[in-house]
Amino acid sequence: MTDVVTPDPWGELRTHTQARVALGRTGVSLPTQEVLRFGLAHAMARDAVHLPLDVPALCERLQASGWPALAVHSAAADRATYLLRPDLGRRLSDASIARLNERKALPEAADIDIQLVIADGLSSLAASRHAVPLIAHIRALAPPSWRFGPIVVAEKARVAIGDEIGELMHARLMVMLIGERPGLSSPDSLGIYITWAPRVGRTDAERNCISNVRPEGLGYELAAAKLLCLCGAALRLQLTGLGLKDCSEIQGLGGEATFAGPLPMRPWG
């Protein structure tokens, strides 16, 4: 019996990407197997958006690895409100503001170069799976002279909530690790946003972004190396955003990434 599925001549491409290419056809339609795979991927993406972040478990993992952790919450009362009101996800709740004001008075929270923030964003899977191993590589590569604040875990948070957190903690640089909007092949992609002199009102043009951090995308070592290169340049030039270009010089040696540090550079203009 002849196979009812007509294979696509570009089928070899599927060995190089998770994108939906070279799916073949049955008559003028997609093969049933591909329709079912699409439905599963769509369901996984929807689940990733609605799945709540297990904040206590994440804080426990951070503390077990030697990082002090502090949990905060956005002004969105629940997940449904968070999805419908992006503006509330960009601001802290009153209780969280009070908690950070108390924390920044402690000696270990003084003189912070980099404030790390982990946020659920639109994929708590990304935050729970990738933030801790990524931070381990950040610690391994970071210069010992850099001072990190306690890691803040933000629930029901958008990127801009990091500006308020960084401002309250008096940090020079805010680095947010946040779950990105799920795609049909990547429900757990982590994004990194870097903002110099964080304060409420910063715009996306004043940030740098590293996207698709996960084992199937940009690996932890490479992501950490790119991040620290940008952070080094940002601390030196005192800026981020459109004026700061990717300065990383990363080479793969035996499957490992090496961080060469900031290259000579200047702002645009």
PDB file of C-alpha atoms in Angstrom:
ATOM      1  CA  MET A   1       0.000   0.000   0.000  1.00  0.00           C
ATOM      2  CA  THR A   2       1.332   3.411  -0.937  1.00  0.00           C
ATOM      3  CA  ASP A   3       2.072   5.770   1.962  1.00  0.00           C
ATOM      4  CA  VAL A   4      -0.641   8.449   2.075  1.00  0.00           C
ATOM      5  CA  VAL A   5       1.827  11.049   3.375  1.00  0.00           C
ATOM      6  CA  THR A   6       3.862  12.794   0.698  1.00  0.00           C
ATOM      7  CA  PRO A   7       7.263  13.657   2.239  1.00  0.00           C
ATOM      8  CA  ASP A   8       8.695  17.144   1.830  1.00  0.00           C
ATOM      9  CA  PRO A   9      11.910  17.318  -0.266  1.00  0.00           C
ATOM     10  CA  TRP A  10      13.435  19.594   2.382  1.00  0.00           C
ATOM     11  CA  GLY A  11      12.943  17.015   5.138  1.00  0.00           C
ATOM     12  CA  GLU A  12      16.652  17.037   6.057  1.00  0.00           C
ATOM     13  CA  LEU A  13      16.182  20.522   7.498  1.00  0.00           C
ATOM     14  CA  ARG A  14      14.221  19.010  10.388  1.00  0.00           C
ATOM     15  CA  THR A  15      17.436  17.561  11.814  1.00  0.00           C
ATOM     16  CA  HIS A  16      18.710  21.109  12.376  1.00  0.00           C
ATOM     17  CA  THR A  17      15.726  22.932  13.885  1.00  0.00           C
ATOM     18  CA  GLN A  18      12.644  22.523  16.022  1.00  0.00           C
ATOM     19  CA  ALA A  19      10.746  24.902  13.739  1.00  0.00           C
ATOM     20  CA  ARG A  20       7.805  23.478  11.831  1.00  0.00           C
ATOM     21  CA  VAL A  21       9.393  23.029   8.425  1.00  0.00           C
ATOM     22  CA  ALA A  22       9.177  20.239   5.859  1.00  0.00           C
ATOM     23  CA  LEU A  23       6.082  18.704   7.436  1.00  0.00           C
ATOM     24  CA  GLY A  24       4.944  16.804   4.380  1.00  0.00           C
ATOM     25  CA  ARG A  25       1.333  16.615   3.229  1.00  0.00           C
ATOM     26  CA  THR A  26      -1.629  14.362   2.806  1.00  0.00           C
ATOM     27  CA  GLY A  27      -3.413  15.589  -0.281  1.00  0.00           C
ATOM     28  CA  VAL A  28      -3.776  19.336   0.340  1.00  0.00           C
ATOM     29  CA  SER A  29      -3.663  18.985   4.150  1.00  0.00           C
ATOM     30  CA  LEU A  30      -1.059  18.448   6.843  1.00  0.00           C
ATOM     31  CA  PRO A  31      -0.464  14.890   8.001  1.00  0.00           C
ATOM     32  CA  THR A  32      -2.560  13.948  11.032  1.00  0.00           C
ATOM     33  CA  GLN A  33       0.569  13.396  13.137  1.00  0.00           C
ATOM     34  CA  GLU A  34       1.712  16.969  12.519  1.00  0.00           C
ATOM     35  CA  VAL A  35      -1.728  18.367  13.367  1.00  0.00           C
ATOM     36  CA  LEU A  36      -1.615  16.482  16.669  1.00  0.00           C
ATOM     37  CA  ARG A  37       1.912  17.723  17.399  1.00  0.00           C
ATOM     38  CA  PHE A  38       0.790  21.293  16.735  1.00  0.00           C
ATOM     39  CA  GLY A  39      -2.119  20.876  19.156  1.00  0.00           C
ATOM     40  CA  LEU A  40       0.203  19.525  21.844  1.00  0.00           C
ATOM     41  CA  ALA A  41       2.689  22.377  21.406  1.00  0.00           C
ATOM     42  CA  HIS A  42      -0.116  24.927  21.563  1.00  0.00           C
ATOM     43  CA  ALA A  43      -1.451  23.370  24.775  1.00  0.00           C
ATOM     44  CA  MET A  44       2.031  23.408  26.335  1.00  0.00           C
ATOM     45  CA  ALA A  45       2.436  27.089  25.454  1.00  0.00           C
ATOM     46  CA  ARG A  46      -0.935  27.928  27.022  1.00  0.00           C
ATOM     47  CA  ASP A  47      -0.081  25.937  30.146  1.00  0.00           C
ATOM     48  CA  ALA A  48       3.237  27.761  30.464  1.00  0.00           C
ATOM     49  CA  VAL A  49       1.451  31.128  30.505  1.00  0.00           C
ATOM     50  CA  HIS A  50      -0.968  30.101  33.258  1.00  0.00           C
ATOM     51  CA  LEU A  51       1.297  27.930  35.427  1.00  0.00           C
ATOM     52  CA  PRO A  52       2.157  29.747  38.696  1.00  0.00           C
ATOM     53  CA  LEU A  53       5.755  30.028  39.838  1.00  0.00           C
ATOM     54  CA  ASP A  54       6.683  27.978  42.922  1.00  0.00           C
ATOM     55  CA  VAL A  55       8.403  30.881  44.681  1.00  0.00           C
ATOM     56  CA  PRO A  56       9.259  29.078  47.973  1.00  0.00           C
ATOM     57  CA  ALA A  57      10.908  26.208  46.079  1.00  0.00           C
ATOM     58  CA  LEU A  58      12.926  28.605  43.915  1.00  0.00           C
ATOM     59  CA  CYS A  59      14.060  30.635  46.929  1.00  0.00           C
ATOM     60  CA  GLU A  60      15.066  27.429  48.691  1.00  0.00           C
ATOM     61  CA  ARG A  61      17.217  26.368  45.739  1.00  0.00           C
ATOM     62  CA  LEU A  62      18.892  29.767  45.621  1.00  0.00           C
ATOM     63  CA  GLN A  63      19.624  29.752  49.336  1.00  0.00           C
ATOM     64  CA  ALA A  64      20.971  26.198  49.129  1.00  0.00           C
ATOM     65  CA  SER A  65      23.460  27.402  46.526  1.00  0.00           C
ATOM     66  CA  GLY A  66      24.584  30.286  48.739  1.00  0.00           C
ATOM     67  CA  TRP A  67      22.476  33.167  47.437  1.00  0.00           C
ATOM     68  CA  PRO A  68      20.271  35.170  49.810  1.00  0.00           C
ATOM     69  CA  ALA A  69      16.815  35.384  48.245  1.00  0.00           C
ATOM     70  CA  LEU A  70      13.918  37.749  48.776  1.00  0.00           C
ATOM     71  CA  ALA A  71      10.405  37.155  47.408  1.00  0.00           C
ATOM     72  CA  VAL A  72       8.250  40.043  46.182  1.00  0.00           C
ATOM     73  CA  HIS A  73       4.939  40.363  44.365  1.00  0.00           C
ATOM     74  CA  SER A  74       3.644  42.729  41.728  1.00  0.00           C
ATOM     75  CA  ALA A  75       0.519  44.827  42.157  1.00  0.00           C
ATOM     76  CA  ALA A  76      -1.469  42.193  40.235  1.00  0.00           C
ATOM     77  CA  ALA A  77      -3.534  40.230  42.752  1.00  0.00           C
ATOM     78  CA  ASP A  78      -3.837  37.040  40.684  1.00  0.00           C
ATOM     79  CA  ARG A  79      -2.712  35.477  37.413  1.00  0.00           C
ATOM     80  CA  ALA A  80      -5.835  36.462  35.494  1.00  0.00           C
ATOM     81  CA  THR A  81      -5.411  40.103  36.502  1.00  0.00           C
ATOM     82  CA  TYR A  82      -1.734  39.946  35.642  1.00  0.00           C
ATOM     83  CA  LEU A  83      -2.489  38.763  32.094  1.00  0.00           C
ATOM     84  CA  LEU A  84      -5.203  41.381  31.553  1.00  0.00           C
ATOM     85  CA  ARG A  85      -3.381  44.302  33.230  1.00  0.00           C
ATOM     86  CA  PRO A  86       0.270  44.467  32.146  1.00  0.00           C
ATOM     87  CA  ASP A  87       0.605  47.807  33.944  1.00  0.00           C
ATOM     88  CA  LEU A  88       0.041  46.140  37.335  1.00  0.00           C
ATOM     89  CA  GLY A  89       2.773  43.616  36.579  1.00  0.00           C
ATOM     90  CA  ARG A  90       5.240  46.478  36.162  1.00  0.00           C
ATOM     91  CA  ARG A  91       4.832  47.804  39.720  1.00  0.00           C
ATOM     92  CA  LEU A  92       5.413  46.272  43.135  1.00  0.00           C
ATOM     93  CA  SER A  93       2.701  45.720  45.705  1.00  0.00           C
ATOM     94  CA  ASP A  94       2.781  47.976  48.757  1.00  0.00           C
ATOM     95  CA  ALA A  95       3.870  45.071  50.975  1.00  0.00           C
ATOM     96  CA  SER A  96       6.770  44.272  48.637  1.00  0.00           C
ATOM     97  CA  ILE A  97       7.914  47.900  48.616  1.00  0.00           C
ATOM     98  CA  ALA A  98       7.974  47.868  52.404  1.00  0.00           C
ATOM     99  CA  ARG A  99       9.935  44.587  52.391  1.00  0.00           C
ATOM    100  CA  LEU A 100      12.597  45.970  50.063  1.00  0.00           C
ATOM    101  CA  ASN A 101      12.869  49.190  52.062  1.00  0.00           C
ATOM    102  CA  GLU A 102      13.587  47.100  55.148  1.00  0.00           C
ATOM    103  CA  ARG A 103      16.101  44.922  53.322  1.00  0.00           C
ATOM    104  CA  LYS A 104      18.140  47.705  51.759  1.00  0.00           C
ATOM    105  CA  ALA A 105      18.935  49.041  55.235  1.00  0.00           C
ATOM    106  CA  LEU A 106      20.951  45.897  56.050  1.00  0.00           C
ATOM    107  CA  PRO A 107      24.756  46.079  55.665  1.00  0.00           C
ATOM    108  CA  GLU A 108      24.916  43.229  53.112  1.00  0.00           C
ATOM    109  CA  ALA A 109      22.509  45.108  50.826  1.00  0.00           C
ATOM    110  CA  ALA A 110      24.685  48.222  50.594  1.00  0.00           C
ATOM    111  CA  ASP A 111      26.735  49.356  47.601  1.00  0.00           C
ATOM    112  CA  ILE A 112      25.236  47.000  45.010  1.00  0.00           C
ATOM    113  CA  ASP A 113      26.780  46.838  41.553  1.00  0.00           C
ATOM    114  CA  ILE A 114      24.347  44.288  40.120  1.00  0.00           C
ATOM    115  CA  GLN A 115      20.859  43.473  41.346  1.00  0.00           C
ATOM    116  CA  LEU A 116      19.676  40.112  40.032  1.00  0.00           C
ATOM    117  CA  VAL A 117      15.915  39.658  39.683  1.00  0.00           C
ATOM    118  CA  ILE A 118      14.185  36.407  38.736  1.00  0.00           C
ATOM    119  CA  ALA A 119      10.641  36.845  37.437  1.00  0.00           C
ATOM    120  CA  ASP A 120       7.995  34.461  36.179  1.00  0.00           C
ATOM    121  CA  GLY A 121       6.907  36.682  33.292  1.00  0.00           C
ATOM    122  CA  LEU A 122       4.878  34.730  30.761  1.00  0.00           C
ATOM    123  CA  SER A 123       6.615  31.403  31.453  1.00  0.00           C
ATOM    124  CA  SER A 124       7.238  30.320  35.023  1.00  0.00           C
ATOM    125  CA  LEU A 125       8.699  27.114  33.553  1.00  0.00           C
ATOM    126  CA  ALA A 126      11.603  29.124  32.164  1.00  0.00           C
ATOM    127  CA  ALA A 127      12.317  30.795  35.500  1.00  0.00           C
ATOM    128  CA  SER A 128      12.107  27.574  37.520  1.00  0.00           C
ATOM    129  CA  ARG A 129      14.157  25.489  35.070  1.00  0.00           C
ATOM    130  CA  HIS A 130      16.885  27.836  33.898  1.00  0.00           C
ATOM    131  CA  ALA A 131      17.453  30.702  36.360  1.00  0.00           C
ATOM    132  CA  VAL A 132      19.400  28.759  39.003  1.00  0.00           C
ATOM    133  CA  PRO A 133      21.833  26.979  36.625  1.00  0.00           C
ATOM    134  CA  LEU A 134      22.350  30.228  34.700  1.00  0.00           C
ATOM    135  CA  ILE A 135      23.157  32.090  37.917  1.00  0.00           C
ATOM    136  CA  ALA A 136      25.702  29.406  38.799  1.00  0.00           C
ATOM    137  CA  HIS A 137      27.567  30.240  35.586  1.00  0.00           C
ATOM    138  CA  ILE A 138      27.215  33.959  36.269  1.00  0.00           C
ATOM    139  CA  ARG A 139      28.849  33.479  39.660  1.00  0.00           C
ATOM    140  CA  ALA A 140      31.660  31.390  38.166  1.00  0.00           C
ATOM    141  CA  LEU A 141      32.511  34.023  35.538  1.00  0.00           C
ATOM    142  CA  ALA A 142      31.865  37.274  37.430  1.00  0.00           C
ATOM    143  CA  PRO A 143      34.868  39.286  38.620  1.00  0.00           C
ATOM    144  CA  PRO A 144      35.278  38.931  42.404  1.00  0.00           C
ATOM    145  CA  SER A 145      35.181  42.708  42.828  1.00  0.00           C
ATOM    146  CA  TRP A 146      31.555  42.970  41.651  1.00  0.00           C
ATOM    147  CA  ARG A 147      29.031  43.294  44.454  1.00  0.00           C
ATOM    148  CA  PHE A 148      25.721  41.488  44.016  1.00  0.00           C
ATOM    149  CA  GLY A 149      22.594  42.246  46.006  1.00  0.00           C
ATOM    150  CA  PRO A 150      20.310  39.551  47.394  1.00  0.00           C
ATOM    151  CA  ILE A 151      18.460  37.871  44.549  1.00  0.00           C
ATOM    152  CA  VAL A 152      14.888  39.128  44.298  1.00  0.00           C
ATOM    153  CA  VAL A 153      12.264  36.635  43.083  1.00  0.00           C
ATOM    154  CA  ALA A 154       9.317  38.555  41.626  1.00  0.00           C
ATOM    155  CA  GLU A 155       5.943  36.886  41.083  1.00  0.00           C
ATOM    156  CA  LYS A 156       3.421  37.962  38.418  1.00  0.00           C
ATOM    157  CA  ALA A 157       6.027  40.368  37.115  1.00  0.00           C
ATOM    158  CA  ARG A 158       6.793  42.181  33.884  1.00  0.00           C
ATOM    159  CA  VAL A 159      10.236  43.415  32.848  1.00  0.00           C
ATOM    160  CA  ALA A 160       9.747  46.966  34.124  1.00  0.00           C
ATOM    161  CA  ILE A 161       9.182  45.810  37.700  1.00  0.00           C
ATOM    162  CA  GLY A 162      12.945  45.381  37.838  1.00  0.00           C
ATOM    163  CA  ASP A 163      13.339  49.141  37.499  1.00  0.00           C
ATOM    164  CA  GLU A 164      11.447  49.715  40.731  1.00  0.00           C
ATOM    165  CA  ILE A 165      13.318  46.904  42.479  1.00  0.00           C
ATOM    166  CA  GLY A 166      16.697  48.231  41.367  1.00  0.00           C
ATOM    167  CA  GLU A 167      15.779  51.773  42.362  1.00  0.00           C
ATOM    168  CA  LEU A 168      14.673  50.716  45.843  1.00  0.00           C
ATOM    169  CA  MET A 169      17.859  48.653  46.299  1.00  0.00           C
ATOM    170  CA  HIS A 170      20.040  51.542  45.037  1.00  0.00           C
ATOM    171  CA  ALA A 171      21.693  49.230  42.504  1.00  0.00           C
ATOM    172  CA  ARG A 172      23.905  50.511  39.712  1.00  0.00           C
ATOM    173  CA  LEU A 173      22.748  47.822  37.304  1.00  0.00           C
ATOM    174  CA  MET A 174      19.614  45.678  37.212  1.00  0.00           C
ATOM    175  CA  VAL A 175      19.713  42.251  35.572  1.00  0.00           C
ATOM    176  CA  MET A 176      16.357  40.508  35.183  1.00  0.00           C
ATOM    177  CA  LEU A 177      15.946  36.854  34.274  1.00  0.00           C
ATOM    178  CA  ILE A 178      12.352  36.447  33.102  1.00  0.00           C
ATOM    179  CA  GLY A 179      10.212  33.874  31.356  1.00  0.00           C
ATOM    180  CA  GLU A 180       9.570  34.886  27.765  1.00  0.00           C
ATOM    181  CA  ARG A 181       6.289  34.557  25.890  1.00  0.00           C
ATOM    182  CA  PRO A 182       6.049  30.854  24.991  1.00  0.00           C
ATOM    183  CA  GLY A 183       6.381  29.767  21.400  1.00  0.00           C
ATOM    184  CA  LEU A 184       5.169  26.585  19.779  1.00  0.00           C
ATOM    185  CA  SER A 185       8.648  25.058  20.025  1.00  0.00           C
ATOM    186  CA  SER A 186       9.889  26.834  23.155  1.00  0.00           C
ATOM    187  CA  PRO A 187       7.500  27.016  26.138  1.00  0.00           C
ATOM    188  CA  ASP A 188      10.408  27.565  28.567  1.00  0.00           C
ATOM    189  CA  SER A 189      12.608  30.241  27.004  1.00  0.00           C
ATOM    190  CA  LEU A 190      14.342  32.617  29.445  1.00  0.00           C
ATOM    191  CA  GLY A 191      15.128  36.235  28.620  1.00  0.00           C
ATOM    192  CA  ILE A 192      17.714  38.514  30.257  1.00  0.00           C
ATOM    193  CA  TYR A 193      17.253  42.284  30.498  1.00  0.00           C
ATOM    194  CA  ILE A 194      20.028  44.646  31.616  1.00  0.00           C
ATOM    195  CA  THR A 195      19.273  48.210  32.746  1.00  0.00           C
ATOM    196  CA  TRP A 196      21.771  50.825  33.947  1.00  0.00           C
ATOM    197  CA  ALA A 197      20.671  53.066  36.858  1.00  0.00           C
ATOM    198  CA  PRO A 198      17.245  51.406  37.160  1.00  0.00           C
ATOM    199  CA  ARG A 199      14.352  53.637  38.105  1.00  0.00           C
ATOM    200  CA  VAL A 200      10.632  53.774  37.442  1.00  0.00           C
ATOM    201  CA  GLY A 201       9.996  55.167  33.977  1.00  0.00           C
ATOM    202  CA  ARG A 202      12.890  53.546  32.127  1.00  0.00           C
ATOM    203  CA  THR A 203      11.980  52.483  28.580  1.00  0.00           C
ATOM    204  CA  ASP A 204      12.876  49.393  26.568  1.00  0.00           C
ATOM    205  CA  ALA A 205      15.236  51.549  24.507  1.00  0.00           C
ATOM    206  CA  GLU A 206      17.332  51.922  27.673  1.00  0.00           C
ATOM    207  CA  ARG A 207      17.822  48.164  28.112  1.00  0.00           C
ATOM    208  CA  ASN A 208      19.834  45.389  26.514  1.00  0.00           C
ATOM    209  CA  CYS A 209      18.309  41.966  25.994  1.00  0.00           C
ATOM    210  CA  ILE A 210      19.649  38.430  25.642  1.00  0.00           C
ATOM    211  CA  SER A 211      16.945  36.050  24.484  1.00  0.00           C
ATOM    212  CA  ASN A 212      16.167  32.324  24.205  1.00  0.00           C
ATOM    213  CA  VAL A 213      18.321  31.122  27.094  1.00  0.00           C
ATOM    214  CA  ARG A 214      17.791  27.368  27.477  1.00  0.00           C
ATOM    215  CA  PRO A 215      19.768  24.225  26.622  1.00  0.00           C
ATOM    216  CA  GLU A 216      18.071  23.986  23.203  1.00  0.00           C
ATOM    217  CA  GLY A 217      18.751  27.664  22.459  1.00  0.00           C
ATOM    218  CA  LEU A 218      21.512  29.842  23.907  1.00  0.00           C
ATOM    219  CA  GLY A 219      23.276  27.679  26.505  1.00  0.00           C
ATOM    220  CA  TYR A 220      23.934  28.789  30.075  1.00  0.00           C
ATOM    221  CA  GLU A 221      27.685  29.341  29.676  1.00  0.00           C
ATOM    222  CA  LEU A 222      27.377  31.408  26.523  1.00  0.00           C
ATOM    223  CA  ALA A 223      24.478  33.400  27.950  1.00  0.00           C
ATOM    224  CA  ALA A 224      26.406  34.127  31.158  1.00  0.00           C
ATOM    225  CA  ALA A 225      29.490  35.179  29.184  1.00  0.00           C
ATOM    226  CA  LYS A 226      27.474  37.543  26.969  1.00  0.00           C
ATOM    227  CA  LEU A 227      25.683  38.949  30.007  1.00  0.00           C
ATOM    228  CA  LEU A 228      28.839  39.635  31.986  1.00  0.00           C
ATOM    229  CA  CYS A 229      30.511  41.217  29.008  1.00  0.00           C
ATOM    230  CA  LEU A 230      27.571  43.604  28.638  1.00  0.00           C
ATOM    231  CA  CYS A 231      27.534  44.251  32.390  1.00  0.00           C
ATOM    232  CA  GLY A 232      31.236  45.083  32.400  1.00  0.00           C
ATOM    233  CA  ALA A 233      30.791  47.552  29.567  1.00  0.00           C
ATOM    234  CA  ALA A 234      27.653  49.022  31.166  1.00  0.00           C
ATOM    235  CA  LEU A 235      29.417  49.603  34.486  1.00  0.00           C
ATOM    236  CA  ARG A 236      32.348  51.227  32.715  1.00  0.00           C
ATOM    237  CA  LEU A 237      30.337  53.390  30.306  1.00  0.00           C
ATOM    238  CA  GLN A 238      27.416  53.954  32.694  1.00  0.00           C
ATOM    239  CA  LEU A 239      24.740  53.181  30.134  1.00  0.00           C
ATOM    240  CA  THR A 240      22.670  50.435  28.603  1.00  0.00           C
ATOM    241  CA  GLY A 241      20.238  50.275  25.705  1.00  0.00           C
ATOM    242  CA  LEU A 242      20.697  51.690  22.210  1.00  0.00           C
ATOM    243  CA  GLY A 243      24.075  53.143  23.096  1.00  0.00           C
ATOM    244  CA  LEU A 244      25.552  49.803  24.172  1.00  0.00           C
ATOM    245  CA  LYS A 245      26.317  47.117  21.600  1.00  0.00           C
ATOM    246  CA  ASP A 246      27.062  43.431  22.238  1.00  0.00           C
ATOM    247  CA  CYS A 247      30.752  43.379  23.091  1.00  0.00           C
ATOM    248  CA  SER A 248      31.226  39.692  23.841  1.00  0.00           C
ATOM    249  CA  GLU A 249      34.171  37.772  22.471  1.00  0.00           C
ATOM    250  CA  ILE A 250      33.288  34.154  23.096  1.00  0.00           C
ATOM    251  CA  GLN A 251      35.114  31.123  21.757  1.00  0.00           C
ATOM    252  CA  GLY A 252      34.145  27.474  22.047  1.00  0.00           C
ATOM    253  CA  LEU A 253      37.094  25.457  23.318  1.00  0.00           C
ATOM    254  CA  GLY A 254      36.385  21.818  23.880  1.00  0.00           C
ATOM    255  CA  GLY A 255      32.684  22.563  24.198  1.00  0.00           C
ATOM    256  CA  GLU A 256      33.274  25.244  26.857  1.00  0.00           C
ATOM    257  CA  ALA A 257      32.789  28.978  26.615  1.00  0.00           C
ATOM    258  CA  THR A 258      35.488  31.448  27.586  1.00  0.00           C
ATOM    259  CA  PHE A 259      34.745  35.010  28.678  1.00  0.00           C
ATOM    260  CA  ALA A 260      37.281  37.474  27.318  1.00  0.00           C
ATOM    261  CA  GLY A 261      35.773  40.554  28.953  1.00  0.00           C
ATOM    262  CA  PRO A 262      34.637  43.864  27.471  1.00  0.00           C
ATOM    263  CA  LEU A 263      36.229  44.962  24.215  1.00  0.00           C
ATOM    264  CA  PRO A 264      37.208  48.599  23.559  1.00  0.00           C
ATOM    265  CA  MET A 265      34.030  50.358  22.566  1.00  0.00           C
ATOM    266  CA  ARG A 266      32.180  53.649  22.711  1.00  0.00           C
ATOM    267  CA  PRO A 267      28.516  54.744  22.674  1.00  0.00           C
ATOM    268  CA  TRP A 268      26.818  55.321  19.367  1.00  0.00           C
ATOM    269  CA  GLY A 269      26.518  58.823  18.058  1.00  0.00           C
TER     270      GLY A 269
END
